[in-house]
Tab-separated table of C-alpha atoms in Angstrom:
chain	number	residue	atom	x	y	z
S	396	MET	CA	76.995	104.502	90.035
S	397	TYR	CA	79.312	107.100	91.448
S	398	LYS	CA	81.969	106.622	88.838
S	399	ALA	CA	79.519	106.508	85.934
S	400	TYR	CA	77.175	109.398	86.924
S	401	LEU	CA	77.574	111.035	90.326
S	402	LYS	CA	81.271	111.888	89.987
S	403	GLN	CA	80.540	114.245	86.972
S	404	ILE	CA	77.862	116.128	88.997
S	405	PHE	CA	80.060	116.235	92.002
S	406	ASP	CA	82.898	117.725	89.800
S	407	PHE	CA	80.643	120.365	88.269
S	408	LEU	CA	79.076	121.620	91.414
S	409	ILE	CA	82.286	121.787	93.468
S	410	ALA	CA	84.327	123.385	90.615
S	411	PHE	CA	81.614	126.071	90.163
S	412	VAL	CA	81.366	126.956	93.777
S	413	VAL	CA	85.210	127.036	94.162
S	414	LEU	CA	85.647	129.134	91.082
S	415	MET	CA	83.160	131.735	92.460
S	416	ILE	CA	84.801	131.772	95.907
S	417	PHE	CA	88.319	132.197	94.511
S	418	SER	CA	87.385	134.598	91.683
S	419	PRO	CA	88.868	137.616	93.546
S	420	ILE	CA	92.188	135.772	94.056
S	421	ILE	CA	92.150	134.579	90.381
S	422	LEU	CA	91.673	138.205	89.329
S	423	MET	CA	94.551	139.423	91.500
S	424	ILE	CA	96.938	136.708	90.222
S	425	THR	CA	95.931	137.476	86.591
S	426	ILE	CA	96.803	141.119	87.112
S	427	GLY	CA	100.148	140.287	88.769
S	428	LEU	CA	101.105	137.860	85.927
S	429	VAL	CA	100.136	140.237	83.249
S	430	PHE	CA	102.702	142.540	84.801
S	431	PHE	CA	105.532	140.021	85.236
S	432	ASN	CA	104.964	138.062	82.117
S	433	ARG	CA	104.309	141.137	79.892
S	434	GLY	CA	100.696	140.316	79.015
S	435	THR	CA	100.538	136.599	79.160
S	436	PRO	CA	99.011	135.411	82.423
S	437	PHE	CA	97.732	132.036	81.146
S	438	PHE	CA	99.475	128.973	79.890
S	439	MET	CA	97.439	126.731	77.496
S	440	GLN	CA	98.724	123.377	76.188
S	441	GLN	CA	97.144	120.357	74.574
S	442	ARG	CA	96.940	117.396	76.873
S	443	PRO	CA	95.470	113.897	76.574
S	444	GLY	CA	92.261	113.320	78.450
S	445	LYS	CA	89.981	110.290	78.907
S	446	ASN	CA	90.610	107.703	76.269
S	447	GLU	CA	93.530	109.865	75.093
S	448	LYS	CA	91.233	112.527	73.672
S	449	ILE	CA	93.105	115.728	73.321
S	450	PHE	CA	92.013	118.943	75.029
S	451	LYS	CA	93.378	122.308	75.823
S	452	LEU	CA	94.519	122.626	79.487
S	453	ILE	CA	94.509	126.029	81.224
S	454	LYS	CA	96.989	127.061	83.878
S	455	PHE	CA	98.554	130.205	85.259
S	456	LYS	CA	101.774	131.045	83.444
S	457	THR	CA	104.395	130.979	86.239
S	458	MET	CA	107.483	131.110	84.093
S	459	ARG	CA	108.661	133.754	81.675
S	460	ASP	CA	109.917	133.028	78.191
S	461	ALA	CA	113.702	133.274	78.450
S	462	TYR	CA	116.338	131.605	76.366
S	463	ASP	CA	120.088	131.246	76.192
S	464	GLU	CA	122.312	132.291	73.313
S	465	ASN	CA	121.475	129.034	71.450
S	466	GLY	CA	117.769	129.558	71.703
S	467	LYS	CA	117.226	126.878	74.312
S	468	PRO	CA	114.901	127.670	77.251
S	469	LEU	CA	116.681	128.668	80.529
S	470	PRO	CA	116.400	126.218	83.467
S	471	ASP	CA	113.022	126.383	85.276
S	472	LYS	CA	114.543	128.077	88.327
S	473	ASP	CA	115.816	131.001	86.102
S	474	ARG	CA	112.449	131.495	84.346
S	475	ILE	CA	110.044	131.446	87.242
S	476	THR	CA	108.795	134.888	88.157
S	477	PRO	CA	108.260	136.183	91.764
S	478	VAL	CA	104.588	135.970	91.458
S	479	GLY	CA	104.873	132.611	89.724
S	480	ALA	CA	107.001	131.207	92.641
S	481	TRP	CA	104.383	132.316	95.173
S	482	VAL	CA	101.593	130.934	93.076
S	483	ARG	CA	103.308	127.498	92.680
S	484	LYS	CA	104.088	127.229	96.462
S	485	LEU	CA	100.393	127.662	97.177
S	486	SER	CA	99.304	125.424	94.215
S	487	LEU	CA	97.256	128.252	92.812
S	488	ASP	CA	98.573	127.763	89.441
S	489	GLU	CA	95.960	124.953	88.938
S	490	LEU	CA	92.971	127.181	89.735
S	491	PRO	CA	92.129	128.023	86.077
S	492	GLN	CA	91.684	124.197	85.480
S	493	LEU	CA	88.418	124.491	87.249
S	494	ILE	CA	87.271	125.838	83.916
S	495	ASN	CA	88.389	122.664	82.333
S	496	VAL	CA	86.382	120.652	84.923
S	497	ILE	CA	83.220	122.731	84.199
S	498	LYS	CA	83.702	122.080	80.472
S	499	GLY	CA	83.881	118.379	81.129
S	500	ASP	CA	87.527	118.004	80.018
S	501	MET	CA	88.755	117.128	83.485
S	502	SER	CA	87.654	116.005	86.857
S	503	LEU	CA	88.644	117.326	90.263
S	504	ILE	CA	90.256	114.093	91.097
S	505	GLY	CA	92.159	111.834	88.706
S	506	PRO	CA	95.560	111.204	87.145
S	507	ARG	CA	97.262	114.383	86.238
S	508	PRO	CA	97.060	115.173	82.476
S	509	LEU	CA	100.617	114.812	81.055
S	510	LEU	CA	102.156	115.856	77.774
S	511	VAL	CA	100.892	114.541	74.448
S	512	LYS	CA	104.360	113.433	73.459
S	513	TYR	CA	104.396	110.864	76.201
S	514	LEU	CA	101.584	108.890	74.793
S	515	PRO	CA	103.790	106.553	72.653
S	516	LEU	CA	106.096	105.991	75.645
S	517	TYR	CA	103.608	104.361	77.951
S	518	ASN	CA	103.362	100.629	78.434
S	519	ASN	CA	99.981	98.882	78.368
S	520	GLU	CA	99.541	99.096	82.217
S	521	GLN	CA	100.535	102.839	82.273
S	522	LYS	CA	98.081	103.678	79.483
S	523	ARG	CA	95.331	102.648	81.832
S	524	ARG	CA	95.540	106.055	83.459
S	525	HIS	CA	93.570	107.345	80.521
S	526	GLU	CA	90.576	105.160	81.285
S	527	VAL	CA	89.212	108.132	83.440
S	528	LYS	CA	89.323	111.820	83.098
S	529	PRO	CA	92.426	113.423	84.290
S	530	GLY	CA	92.289	115.475	87.533
S	531	ILE	CA	93.444	118.692	89.115
S	532	THR	CA	94.691	116.623	91.994
S	533	GLY	CA	94.972	112.830	92.375
S	534	TRP	CA	96.206	109.913	94.362
S	535	ALA	CA	99.818	110.289	93.112
S	536	GLN	CA	99.756	113.977	94.092
S	537	VAL	CA	98.850	113.206	97.634
S	538	ASN	CA	101.439	110.498	97.771
S	539	GLY	CA	104.529	112.320	96.725
S	540	ARG	CA	103.649	114.621	93.793
S	541	ASN	CA	106.851	115.746	92.155
S	542	ALA	CA	108.920	113.947	94.913
S	543	ILE	CA	108.365	110.533	93.504
S	544	ASP	CA	109.712	108.866	90.362
S	545	TRP	CA	107.626	108.167	87.172
S	546	ASP	CA	107.151	104.474	87.766
S	547	ARG	CA	105.713	105.055	91.285
S	548	LYS	CA	103.549	107.886	89.956
S	549	PHE	CA	101.986	105.700	87.252
S	550	GLN	CA	101.471	102.804	89.667
S	551	LEU	CA	99.429	105.250	91.942
S	552	ASP	CA	97.449	106.554	88.909
S	553	VAL	CA	96.395	103.030	87.860
S	554	TRP	CA	95.498	102.084	91.500
S	555	TYR	CA	93.146	105.118	91.536
S	556	VAL	CA	91.501	103.943	88.304
S	557	ASP	CA	90.743	100.595	89.861
S	558	HIS	CA	89.594	102.011	93.229
S	559	ILE	CA	87.383	105.101	92.391
S	560	SER	CA	84.889	105.872	95.066
S	561	LEU	CA	83.289	108.951	96.661
S	562	PHE	CA	85.122	108.156	99.875
S	563	LEU	CA	88.403	108.005	98.091
S	564	ASP	CA	87.825	111.275	96.203
S	565	MET	CA	86.847	113.038	99.529
S	566	LYS	CA	90.046	111.627	101.075
S	567	ILE	CA	92.241	112.932	98.334
S	568	LEU	CA	90.583	116.402	98.489
S	569	TYR	CA	91.324	116.493	102.224
S	570	LEU	CA	94.883	115.261	101.790
S	571	THR	CA	95.405	117.758	98.952
S	572	PHE	CA	94.422	120.530	101.290
S	573	LEU	CA	96.906	119.381	103.823
S	574	LYS	CA	99.683	119.077	101.258
S	575	VAL	CA	99.063	122.612	100.093
S	576	ILE	CA	99.078	124.019	103.642
S	577	LYS	CA	102.283	122.101	104.492
S	578	ARG	CA	103.822	122.739	100.982
S	579	GLU	CA	104.912	119.050	100.643
S	580	GLY	CA	106.180	117.282	97.532
S	581	ILE	CA	106.039	120.368	95.251
S	582	ASN	CA	109.612	120.177	93.897
S	583	ASN	CA	111.793	117.192	92.889
S	584	GLY	CA	115.290	118.114	94.124
S	585	GLU	CA	116.414	121.357	92.594
S	586	GLU	CA	114.060	121.206	89.699
S	587	VAL	CA	110.925	123.371	89.763
S	588	THR	CA	108.949	120.852	87.728
S	589	MET	CA	109.195	117.074	87.295
S	590	LYS	CA	111.948	115.748	85.079
S	591	PRO	CA	110.634	114.696	81.610
S	592	PHE	CA	109.325	111.160	81.176
S	593	THR	CA	111.577	109.283	78.624
S	594	GLY	CA	109.809	105.916	78.588
S	595	ASN	CA	110.378	102.498	80.215
């Protein structure tokens, strides 16, 4: 019952309340990123949701557009802005995704929505992560986030799909809060973001 009905109500109510509470912070971050990103505070990208249905994900844009002489984007660490680095450390770059939750594209808790180009690379077991709505945070995020490899991340995603419950979601929200406070598992080595998934 929770998975089929109550989870969606839970998502909407919590997302709406949190969005209202954090609206002053969201406004300040938006203004700061407008300045550092020269007018582009938000990053929008197509991502696969439940049953691989494509939707447009909204995040704060924490990295500027910067390229080398060959037109290739500079490494993440050279593109991230001062405000962007602060926003990432506090995991505030995910706040605009509350809008995705209210719209019904995402859940508060679930497997993170990855890139559309990864869809053909999953094996049958890994594809099961799309049996539920993607989340702002999830079981993989509180068990390593960017500090674990792709295989482990997908194993944790599928485990969550098979064990969804109100108790588990509340536990993940609590652990997410602790992770943000302790700033654990945000970066993988020297990379600002997770290395690309290249298949099995």
